[in-house]
Tab-separated table of C-alpha atoms and ligand atoms in Angstrom:
chain	number	residue	atom	x	y	z
A	278	MET	CA	19.472	-26.469	-16.497
A	279	ARG	CA	21.195	-29.015	-18.557
A	280	ALA	CA	24.989	-29.004	-18.818
A	281	LEU	CA	28.014	-31.202	-19.724
A	282	VAL	CA	29.572	-31.862	-16.308
A	283	LEU	CA	32.981	-33.681	-15.944
A	284	ASP	CA	33.509	-35.371	-12.627
A	285	ALA	CA	36.634	-37.308	-11.730
A	286	LYS	CA	38.362	-38.939	-8.757
A	287	TRP	CA	41.138	-36.879	-6.911
A	288	ASP	CA	43.728	-39.493	-6.756
A	289	PRO	CA	47.190	-38.146	-7.061
A	290	ARG	CA	49.794	-40.400	-8.603
A	291	PRO	CA	52.165	-41.973	-6.166
A	292	ASP	CA	55.175	-39.860	-7.630
A	293	TYR	CA	53.274	-36.543	-7.402
A	294	ALA	CA	53.803	-34.307	-4.438
A	295	VAL	CA	50.449	-32.600	-3.842
A	296	SER	CA	51.008	-28.974	-2.647
A	297	ASP	CA	49.391	-27.462	0.308
A	298	TRP	CA	47.992	-24.807	-2.044
A	299	GLU	CA	46.409	-27.848	-4.082
A	300	LYS	CA	44.937	-29.300	-0.982
A	301	GLN	CA	43.503	-25.976	0.226
A	302	THR	CA	41.827	-25.026	-3.008
A	303	GLY	CA	41.049	-28.432	-4.354
A	304	LYS	CA	42.586	-27.276	-7.592
A	305	ALA	CA	45.108	-29.410	-9.305
A	306	ILE	CA	48.108	-27.635	-10.923
A	307	THR	CA	48.971	-30.683	-13.071
A	308	GLY	CA	45.536	-32.081	-13.716
A	309	SER	CA	46.939	-35.153	-15.406
A	310	SER	CA	48.781	-36.245	-12.374
A	311	ILE	CA	45.640	-36.001	-9.973
A	312	TRP	CA	42.345	-36.641	-11.678
A	313	ARG	CA	41.501	-40.093	-12.502
A	314	GLN	CA	38.476	-41.992	-14.082
A	315	PRO	CA	36.749	-38.925	-15.699
A	316	SER	CA	33.018	-39.264	-16.440
A	317	LEU	CA	31.345	-36.841	-18.961
A	318	GLN	CA	27.685	-36.498	-18.622
A	319	VAL	CA	24.953	-34.158	-19.845
A	320	ARG	CA	22.890	-33.830	-16.755
A	321	ASP	CA	21.034	-31.384	-14.525
A	322	TRP	CA	22.992	-28.638	-12.792
A	323	PRO	CA	21.708	-25.666	-10.780
A	324	ASP	CA	20.777	-22.468	-12.750
A	325	PRO	CA	23.597	-19.901	-12.280
A	326	LYS	CA	22.819	-17.105	-10.091
A	327	PRO	CA	24.398	-13.633	-10.999
A	328	GLY	CA	26.364	-11.830	-8.361
A	329	PRO	CA	26.104	-7.884	-8.454
A	330	LYS	CA	28.654	-7.359	-11.251
A	331	ASP	CA	27.666	-10.638	-13.276
A	332	VAL	CA	25.449	-10.956	-16.330
A	333	VAL	CA	23.660	-14.361	-17.172
A	334	LEU	CA	24.205	-15.382	-20.572
A	335	ALA	CA	22.049	-17.895	-22.678
A	336	VAL	CA	24.793	-19.621	-24.474
A	337	GLN	CA	24.309	-19.568	-28.267
A	338	ALA	CA	27.502	-21.454	-29.275
A	339	CYS	CA	30.447	-23.016	-27.727
A	340	GLY	CA	33.355	-24.594	-29.441
A	341	VAL	CA	34.965	-28.004	-28.531
A	342	CYS	CA	38.657	-27.333	-27.823
A	343	GLY	CA	41.634	-29.767	-27.871
A	344	SER	CA	41.779	-29.652	-23.929
A	345	ASP	CA	38.149	-30.867	-23.829
A	346	MET	CA	39.208	-34.047	-25.712
A	347	HIS	CA	42.083	-34.263	-23.299
A	348	PHE	CA	39.509	-34.731	-20.477
A	349	TYR	CA	37.662	-37.303	-22.566
A	350	GLU	CA	40.725	-39.373	-23.303
A	351	THR	CA	42.790	-41.051	-20.427
A	352	ASP	CA	46.199	-42.624	-20.234
A	353	LYS	CA	46.707	-46.476	-19.337
A	354	ASP	CA	46.338	-45.701	-15.687
A	355	GLY	CA	42.933	-43.932	-16.273
A	356	TYR	CA	44.315	-40.467	-15.605
A	357	ILE	CA	42.979	-37.533	-17.838
A	358	LEU	CA	45.568	-36.345	-20.418
A	359	TYR	CA	44.996	-32.494	-19.914
A	360	PRO	CA	47.944	-31.382	-17.882
A	361	GLY	CA	46.746	-27.946	-16.674
A	362	LEU	CA	44.833	-26.083	-13.838
A	363	THR	CA	41.611	-28.052	-13.096
A	364	ARG	CA	39.060	-28.466	-10.363
A	365	PHE	CA	36.092	-30.988	-10.519
A	366	PRO	CA	33.243	-31.417	-10.867
A	367	THR	CA	32.564	-28.565	-13.112
A	368	ILE	CA	30.866	-27.790	-16.483
A	369	LEU	CA	33.216	-27.850	-19.389
A	370	GLY	CA	33.331	-25.421	-22.468
A	371	HIS	CA	35.182	-22.243	-22.725
A	372	GLU	CA	34.928	-21.051	-26.267
A	373	PHE	CA	31.673	-19.243	-26.549
A	374	SER	CA	29.329	-16.574	-27.313
A	375	GLY	CA	25.949	-15.694	-25.587
A	376	LYS	CA	23.070	-13.382	-25.294
A	377	VAL	CA	22.645	-11.425	-21.947
A	378	VAL	CA	19.360	-12.523	-20.349
A	379	GLU	CA	19.795	-11.164	-16.856
A	380	CYS	CA	22.082	-8.434	-15.247
A	381	GLY	CA	23.186	-8.137	-11.646
A	382	ALA	CA	22.334	-4.841	-9.672
A	383	GLY	CA	25.697	-3.369	-10.277
A	384	VAL	CA	26.294	-4.158	-13.854
A	385	GLU	CA	27.076	-1.004	-15.796
A	386	THR	CA	28.245	-1.785	-19.346
A	387	LEU	CA	25.642	-4.537	-20.673
A	388	ARG	CA	22.071	-4.871	-21.150
A	389	VAL	CA	19.691	-7.622	-21.607
A	390	GLY	CA	19.816	-8.626	-25.241
A	391	ASP	CA	23.446	-7.800	-25.779
A	392	MET	CA	25.445	-10.168	-27.763
A	393	VAL	CA	28.954	-10.978	-26.333
A	394	THR	CA	31.827	-13.317	-26.394
A	395	VAL	CA	33.849	-13.901	-23.156
A	396	GLU	CA	37.441	-14.486	-21.710
A	397	GLU	CA	38.127	-17.846	-20.603
A	398	MET	CA	40.780	-16.693	-18.125
A	399	ILE	CA	39.254	-15.236	-14.989
A	400	TRP	CA	42.279	-13.177	-13.808
A	401	CYS	CA	41.883	-11.472	-10.480
A	402	GLY	CA	43.223	-7.913	-11.212
A	403	ARG	CA	44.660	-7.862	-7.673
A	404	CYS	CA	47.812	-10.123	-7.685
A	405	ILE	CA	51.130	-8.675	-8.513
A	406	PRO	CA	51.317	-10.049	-12.281
A	407	CYS	CA	47.805	-8.810	-12.916
A	408	ARG	CA	48.878	-5.409	-11.314
A	409	ASN	CA	51.875	-5.248	-13.580
A	410	GLY	CA	49.646	-5.776	-16.640
A	411	TYR	CA	50.183	-9.613	-17.077
A	412	PRO	CA	46.686	-11.105	-16.528
A	413	ASN	CA	47.718	-14.166	-18.512
A	414	HIS	CA	49.976	-14.790	-15.594
A	415	CYS	CA	47.445	-14.148	-12.775
A	416	THR	CA	48.398	-16.053	-9.565
A	417	ASN	CA	44.751	-16.306	-8.506
A	418	LEU	CA	43.613	-17.522	-11.828
A	419	GLU	CA	40.158	-19.368	-12.357
A	420	GLU	CA	39.438	-20.750	-15.766
A	421	LEU	CA	35.848	-21.140	-17.366
A	422	GLY	CA	35.227	-24.648	-18.018
A	423	PHE	CA	38.433	-25.804	-16.079
A	424	THR	CA	38.094	-24.810	-12.369
A	425	ILE	CA	34.636	-23.107	-12.480
A	426	PRO	CA	31.455	-23.788	-14.453
A	427	GLY	CA	31.848	-23.324	-18.358
A	428	ALA	CA	29.730	-22.960	-21.289
A	429	PHE	CA	28.536	-26.522	-22.494
A	430	ALA	CA	25.391	-25.307	-20.808
A	431	LYS	CA	22.160	-23.455	-21.261
A	432	TYR	CA	23.328	-20.575	-19.230
A	433	ILE	CA	26.401	-19.265	-17.695
A	434	ALA	CA	27.202	-16.343	-15.170
A	435	VAL	CA	30.333	-14.128	-15.628
A	436	ASP	CA	31.486	-10.813	-14.482
A	437	GLU	CA	30.812	-8.160	-16.933
A	438	LYS	CA	34.371	-7.280	-17.189
A	439	TYR	CA	35.190	-10.388	-19.170
A	440	CYS	CA	32.649	-9.954	-21.797
A	441	TRP	CA	33.214	-8.148	-25.064
A	442	PRO	CA	30.307	-7.119	-27.508
A	443	ILE	CA	29.979	-8.851	-30.875
A	444	GLU	CA	27.315	-6.676	-32.337
A	445	ALA	CA	29.748	-5.357	-35.121
A	446	ILE	CA	29.919	-9.093	-36.413
A	447	ALA	CA	26.144	-9.337	-36.449
A	448	GLN	CA	25.900	-5.990	-38.362
A	449	ARG	CA	28.260	-7.024	-41.169
A	450	LEU	CA	26.760	-10.507	-41.582
A	451	GLY	CA	23.116	-9.410	-41.057
A	452	ASP	CA	22.702	-12.715	-39.369
A	453	GLU	CA	22.722	-13.016	-35.486
A	454	GLU	CA	23.158	-16.907	-35.541
A	455	ALA	CA	26.220	-16.641	-37.807
A	456	ALA	CA	27.462	-14.014	-35.619
A	457	PHE	CA	27.063	-16.150	-32.547
A	458	GLU	CA	29.126	-18.916	-34.305
A	459	LEU	CA	31.933	-16.685	-35.330
A	460	GLY	CA	31.844	-15.106	-31.939
A	461	ALA	CA	32.515	-18.502	-30.279
A	462	LEU	CA	35.853	-18.589	-32.372
A	463	THR	CA	36.996	-15.437	-30.687
A	464	GLU	CA	38.655	-17.222	-27.887
A	465	PRO	CA	41.124	-19.615	-29.855
A	466	THR	CA	41.710	-16.606	-32.283
A	467	THR	CA	42.765	-14.441	-29.433
A	468	VAL	CA	45.339	-16.986	-28.102
A	469	ALA	CA	46.928	-17.094	-31.589
A	470	TYR	CA	46.659	-13.004	-31.702
A	471	ASN	CA	48.218	-12.722	-28.347
A	472	ALA	CA	51.053	-14.986	-29.135
A	473	MET	CA	51.846	-13.695	-32.763
A	474	PHE	CA	51.312	-9.905	-32.247
A	475	SER	CA	51.150	-8.874	-28.619
A	476	ARG	CA	53.918	-11.256	-27.555
A	477	ALA	CA	56.229	-11.609	-30.557
A	478	GLY	CA	55.457	-8.145	-31.898
A	479	GLY	CA	54.160	-9.572	-35.177
A	480	PHE	CA	56.022	-9.452	-38.659
A	481	ARG	CA	56.259	-6.979	-41.471
A	482	PRO	CA	53.904	-7.072	-44.301
A	483	GLY	CA	55.497	-9.204	-47.019
A	484	HIS	CA	57.230	-11.560	-44.446
A	485	TYR	CA	57.120	-15.274	-44.974
A	486	VAL	CA	55.107	-17.118	-42.184
A	487	SER	CA	55.038	-20.744	-41.404
A	488	VAL	CA	52.368	-22.305	-39.123
A	489	PHE	CA	53.020	-25.844	-37.842
A	490	GLY	CA	49.887	-27.638	-36.764
A	491	THR	CA	46.586	-26.506	-38.089
A	492	GLY	CA	44.001	-27.295	-35.205
A	493	SER	CA	41.754	-24.179	-34.572
A	494	ILE	CA	44.551	-22.041	-33.070
A	495	GLY	CA	46.901	-22.916	-36.007
A	496	LEU	CA	44.100	-22.208	-38.560
A	497	ALA	CA	43.340	-18.859	-36.682
A	498	ALA	CA	47.083	-18.130	-37.061
A	499	VAL	CA	46.881	-18.670	-40.865
A	500	GLY	CA	43.856	-16.333	-41.020
A	501	LEU	CA	45.601	-13.708	-39.001
A	502	ALA	CA	48.889	-13.998	-40.822
A	503	ARG	CA	46.958	-13.317	-44.117
A	504	ALA	CA	44.962	-10.407	-42.509
A	505	ALA	CA	48.242	-8.946	-41.361
A	506	GLY	CA	49.820	-9.041	-44.859
A	507	ALA	CA	52.002	-12.084	-45.061
A	508	GLY	CA	53.885	-12.358	-48.229
A	509	MET	CA	53.566	-16.066	-48.250
A	510	ILE	CA	52.056	-18.610	-45.561
A	511	ALA	CA	53.031	-22.196	-45.436
A	512	ALA	CA	51.222	-24.599	-43.224
A	513	PHE	CA	51.976	-28.119	-41.965
A	514	ASP	CA	49.643	-30.756	-40.550
A	515	VAL	CA	49.432	-34.560	-40.777
A	516	SER	CA	45.574	-34.270	-41.430
A	517	PRO	CA	44.670	-33.751	-45.190
A	518	GLN	CA	41.251	-32.404	-44.194
A	519	ARG	CA	42.927	-29.812	-41.745
A	520	LEU	CA	45.397	-28.837	-44.604
A	521	LYS	CA	42.308	-28.149	-46.791
A	522	LEU	CA	40.979	-25.871	-44.228
A	523	ALA	CA	44.272	-24.169	-43.884
A	524	ARG	CA	44.052	-23.515	-47.676
A	525	ALA	CA	40.480	-22.087	-47.172
A	526	VAL	CA	41.635	-19.513	-44.644
A	527	GLY	CA	44.610	-18.347	-46.350
A	528	ALA	CA	47.435	-20.682	-46.563
A	529	ASP	CA	49.335	-20.585	-49.881
A	530	GLN	CA	51.185	-23.829	-49.525
A	531	VAL	CA	50.157	-26.820	-47.359
A	532	PHE	CA	52.197	-29.883	-46.624
A	533	ASN	CA	51.998	-33.145	-44.548
A	534	PRO	CA	55.257	-33.099	-42.530
A	535	ARG	CA	55.253	-36.973	-42.805
A	536	GLU	CA	55.569	-36.687	-46.679
A	537	VAL	CA	58.214	-33.780	-46.863
A	538	ASN	CA	61.135	-32.410	-45.076
A	539	PRO	CA	59.720	-29.197	-43.568
A	540	ALA	CA	62.913	-27.355	-43.421
A	541	GLU	CA	63.825	-28.021	-46.990
A	542	VAL	CA	60.351	-27.072	-48.230
A	543	LEU	CA	60.754	-23.692	-46.510
A	544	LEU	CA	64.170	-23.093	-47.623
A	545	ASP	CA	63.029	-23.978	-51.239
A	546	LEU	CA	59.992	-21.652	-51.076
A	547	SER	CA	62.207	-18.775	-49.795
A	548	LYS	CA	65.012	-19.638	-52.332
A	549	GLY	CA	67.281	-20.200	-49.540
A	550	ALA	CA	66.500	-16.956	-47.294
A	551	GLY	CA	64.430	-18.955	-44.719
A	552	PHE	CA	60.970	-17.935	-43.363
A	553	ASP	CA	60.700	-14.688	-41.198
A	554	PHE	CA	57.982	-15.803	-38.733
A	555	HIS	CA	57.310	-19.343	-37.404
A	556	VAL	CA	54.184	-20.232	-35.347
A	557	GLU	CA	54.302	-23.440	-33.205
A	558	ALA	CA	50.662	-24.589	-32.914
A	559	ALA	CA	51.268	-28.384	-33.185
A	560	GLY	CA	52.214	-29.006	-29.411
A	561	ALA	CA	55.237	-30.908	-30.637
A	562	PRO	CA	58.216	-28.414	-30.436
A	563	GLN	CA	60.714	-31.228	-29.989
A	564	ILE	CA	59.956	-32.078	-33.707
A	565	THR	CA	58.807	-28.852	-35.082
A	566	VAL	CA	61.225	-26.391	-33.562
A	567	PRO	CA	64.440	-28.172	-35.127
A	568	GLU	CA	62.789	-27.798	-38.561
A	569	MET	CA	62.110	-23.964	-37.994
A	570	GLU	CA	65.635	-23.571	-36.771
A	571	LYS	CA	67.155	-24.885	-40.056
A	572	ALA	CA	64.817	-22.361	-41.891
A	573	LEU	CA	65.385	-19.143	-40.036
A	574	ALA	CA	65.640	-16.075	-42.034
A	575	ILE	CA	67.943	-13.299	-40.765
A	576	ASN	CA	66.008	-11.318	-37.952
A	577	SER	CA	63.212	-13.995	-37.688
A	578	LYS	CA	61.056	-15.062	-34.883
A	579	ILE	CA	59.679	-18.277	-33.594
A	580	VAL	CA	56.513	-18.203	-31.465
A	581	GLN	CA	55.390	-20.966	-29.144
A	582	ILE	CA	51.682	-21.407	-28.581
A	583	GLY	CA	51.157	-25.220	-28.434
A	584	ARG	CA	51.708	-26.902	-25.197
A	585	ALA	CA	54.083	-29.825	-24.422
A	586	ALA	CA	55.779	-31.161	-21.337
A	587	THR	CA	58.976	-31.876	-23.073
A	588	ARG	CA	62.460	-30.372	-23.598
A	589	VAL	CA	63.371	-29.066	-27.158
A	590	PRO	CA	66.810	-29.327	-28.600
A	591	MET	CA	67.818	-25.831	-29.799
A	592	TYR	CA	71.207	-25.003	-31.298
A	593	LEU	CA	71.615	-21.440	-30.107
A	594	GLU	CA	74.537	-20.626	-32.281
A	595	ARG	CA	71.947	-20.660	-35.164
A	596	PHE	CA	69.828	-18.189	-33.259
A	597	GLN	CA	72.941	-15.883	-32.878
A	598	VAL	CA	74.032	-16.120	-36.494
A	599	ARG	CA	70.502	-15.521	-37.918
A	600	ARG	CA	69.694	-12.882	-35.317
A	601	ALA	CA	66.555	-14.815	-34.428
A	602	GLN	CA	64.277	-14.750	-31.376
A	603	PHE	CA	62.098	-17.286	-29.661
A	604	TYR	CA	58.927	-16.283	-27.814
A	605	GLY	CA	56.887	-18.168	-25.179
A	606	ALA	CA	53.214	-17.201	-24.988
A	607	GLN	CA	50.134	-18.165	-23.053
A	608	GLY	CA	46.668	-17.051	-22.603
A	609	HIS	CA	44.742	-14.328	-24.404
A	610	SER	CA	43.633	-11.638	-21.997
A	611	GLY	CA	44.783	-8.016	-21.861
A	612	ASP	CA	46.693	-6.102	-24.663
A	613	GLU	CA	43.680	-5.406	-26.766
A	614	ASN	CA	43.517	-8.948	-28.083
A	615	PHE	CA	39.787	-9.417	-27.758
A	616	PRO	CA	38.695	-6.016	-29.331
A	617	ASN	CA	41.178	-6.310	-32.110
A	618	VAL	CA	40.137	-9.762	-33.102
A	619	ILE	CA	36.455	-8.631	-32.999
A	620	ARG	CA	37.319	-5.532	-35.234
A	621	LEU	CA	39.106	-7.861	-37.670
A	622	VAL	CA	36.137	-10.249	-37.904
A	623	GLY	CA	33.572	-7.267	-37.916
A	624	SER	CA	35.425	-5.625	-40.872
A	625	GLY	CA	35.465	-9.135	-42.967
A	626	ARG	CA	39.265	-8.966	-42.976
A	627	LEU	CA	39.173	-12.354	-40.949
A	628	ASP	CA	36.675	-14.665	-41.814
A	629	LEU	CA	37.017	-18.161	-40.197
A	630	ARG	CA	33.674	-19.477	-41.025
A	631	PRO	CA	35.369	-22.285	-43.330
A	632	ILE	CA	36.806	-23.834	-40.125
A	633	ILE	CA	33.258	-24.699	-38.579
A	634	THR	CA	32.739	-28.233	-39.793
A	635	ALA	CA	30.308	-29.623	-37.336
A	636	ARG	CA	27.384	-28.522	-35.045
A	637	TYR	CA	25.613	-30.480	-32.385
A	638	GLY	CA	22.962	-29.930	-29.750
A	639	LEU	CA	23.704	-29.772	-26.167
A	640	GLU	CA	22.376	-33.235	-25.439
A	641	GLN	CA	24.922	-34.471	-27.961
A	642	THR	CA	27.992	-32.684	-26.485
A	643	VAL	CA	29.783	-35.982	-25.511
A	644	ASP	CA	29.483	-37.062	-29.292
A	645	ALA	CA	30.913	-33.448	-30.238
A	646	ILE	CA	33.968	-34.283	-28.167
A	647	ALA	CA	34.380	-37.746	-29.465
A	648	LEU	CA	34.280	-36.343	-33.125
A	649	MET	CA	36.894	-33.776	-32.059
A	650	ALA	CA	38.962	-36.669	-30.538
A	651	LYS	CA	39.561	-38.044	-34.198
A	652	ARG	CA	41.747	-34.997	-34.897
A	653	GLU	CA	40.819	-34.517	-38.333
A	654	GLY	CA	38.034	-31.904	-39.169
A	655	GLY	CA	37.800	-28.247	-38.030
A	656	LYS	CA	36.113	-26.522	-35.155
A	657	VAL	CA	32.954	-28.544	-33.638
A	658	LEU	CA	30.366	-26.183	-32.190
A	659	VAL	CA	27.844	-27.215	-29.540
A	660	LYS	CA	24.727	-24.990	-29.910
A	661	PRO	CA	22.209	-25.305	-27.060
A	662	ASN	CA	19.496	-24.027	-29.087
A	663	LEU	CA	19.925	-26.741	-31.900
B	200	LIG	ZN1	40.162	-23.732	-26.005
B	201	LIG	ZN1	45.686	-11.880	-10.702
């Protein structure tokens, strides 16, 4: 089959101590300190063979993620920018939907023809964090499109237990193709849902919500905030196109943080009370969190979704007098995240269709990632059948 394969050289930086685990598994914990000279190419790769519990999916749509662009871009020494868990060569792509075309002998919950979306985190179910109910913190984690083959490909094989049916979306839309596109948005949306509702416990209807950064996870956060009954949603991003998209999915107020003082804006909008729920999806907490901190309502929350290898100045006295909390979140598995997001989309209460701004065929996947690297538009989809 054809697939977008990333290969790179295992060449640890001189100041990076490679652990025994990394040597044994070939997995880099901090990818940006080990993988050098990446090459991305659509090429031939063996067809996946299903294990007994696996289904083979014909991929229908796969979104380009910020992390994909961090494999494409390198620093001045030629290292990839993505700082997370990685093992190459592998097929990229982890935000996808597909149709079941083959089932292993032991598959019980799915049949050929079923429409599904899939978790990206391949949690083991056996380690202590998994057994304690924290699959997002699995110590044996594999990740589709990072450490094992992903979905910028004609086909992918995955264990049925990571698949979630999306027929409800097709039924509402009366359009399978559109349902597969929306299905591919499930993964980034569950990351926002997990952080806002499963981790931070959400907000009350009527509360004021700020979202910093409106890439696809920030846009999903805006859509979820509206679906959950926010009284006002203010979004911040440096891209005018993305601010337009934020409006399209439910932001009441949008601002370029280079043109305004975000904390002043939030205090103005709330008549001095502050905002109740702040979402960091910009990956720049050293800049955004101090702004949120100046606009904390009493009993408010900040939830950190964006990733950044940096320290953040926080004045904790402010958190005490405002009775405020800070939540860290990662991942999207467990906690009803997938089925609840699919319900919201299936009912029409969450409609993120406006955020899809470009579609490419599989052979053009590198172009799709290059477009994403401009950091301007919304979600770019790769569709193998295009
Ligand atoms: Zn992603
Ligand atoms: Zn585990």
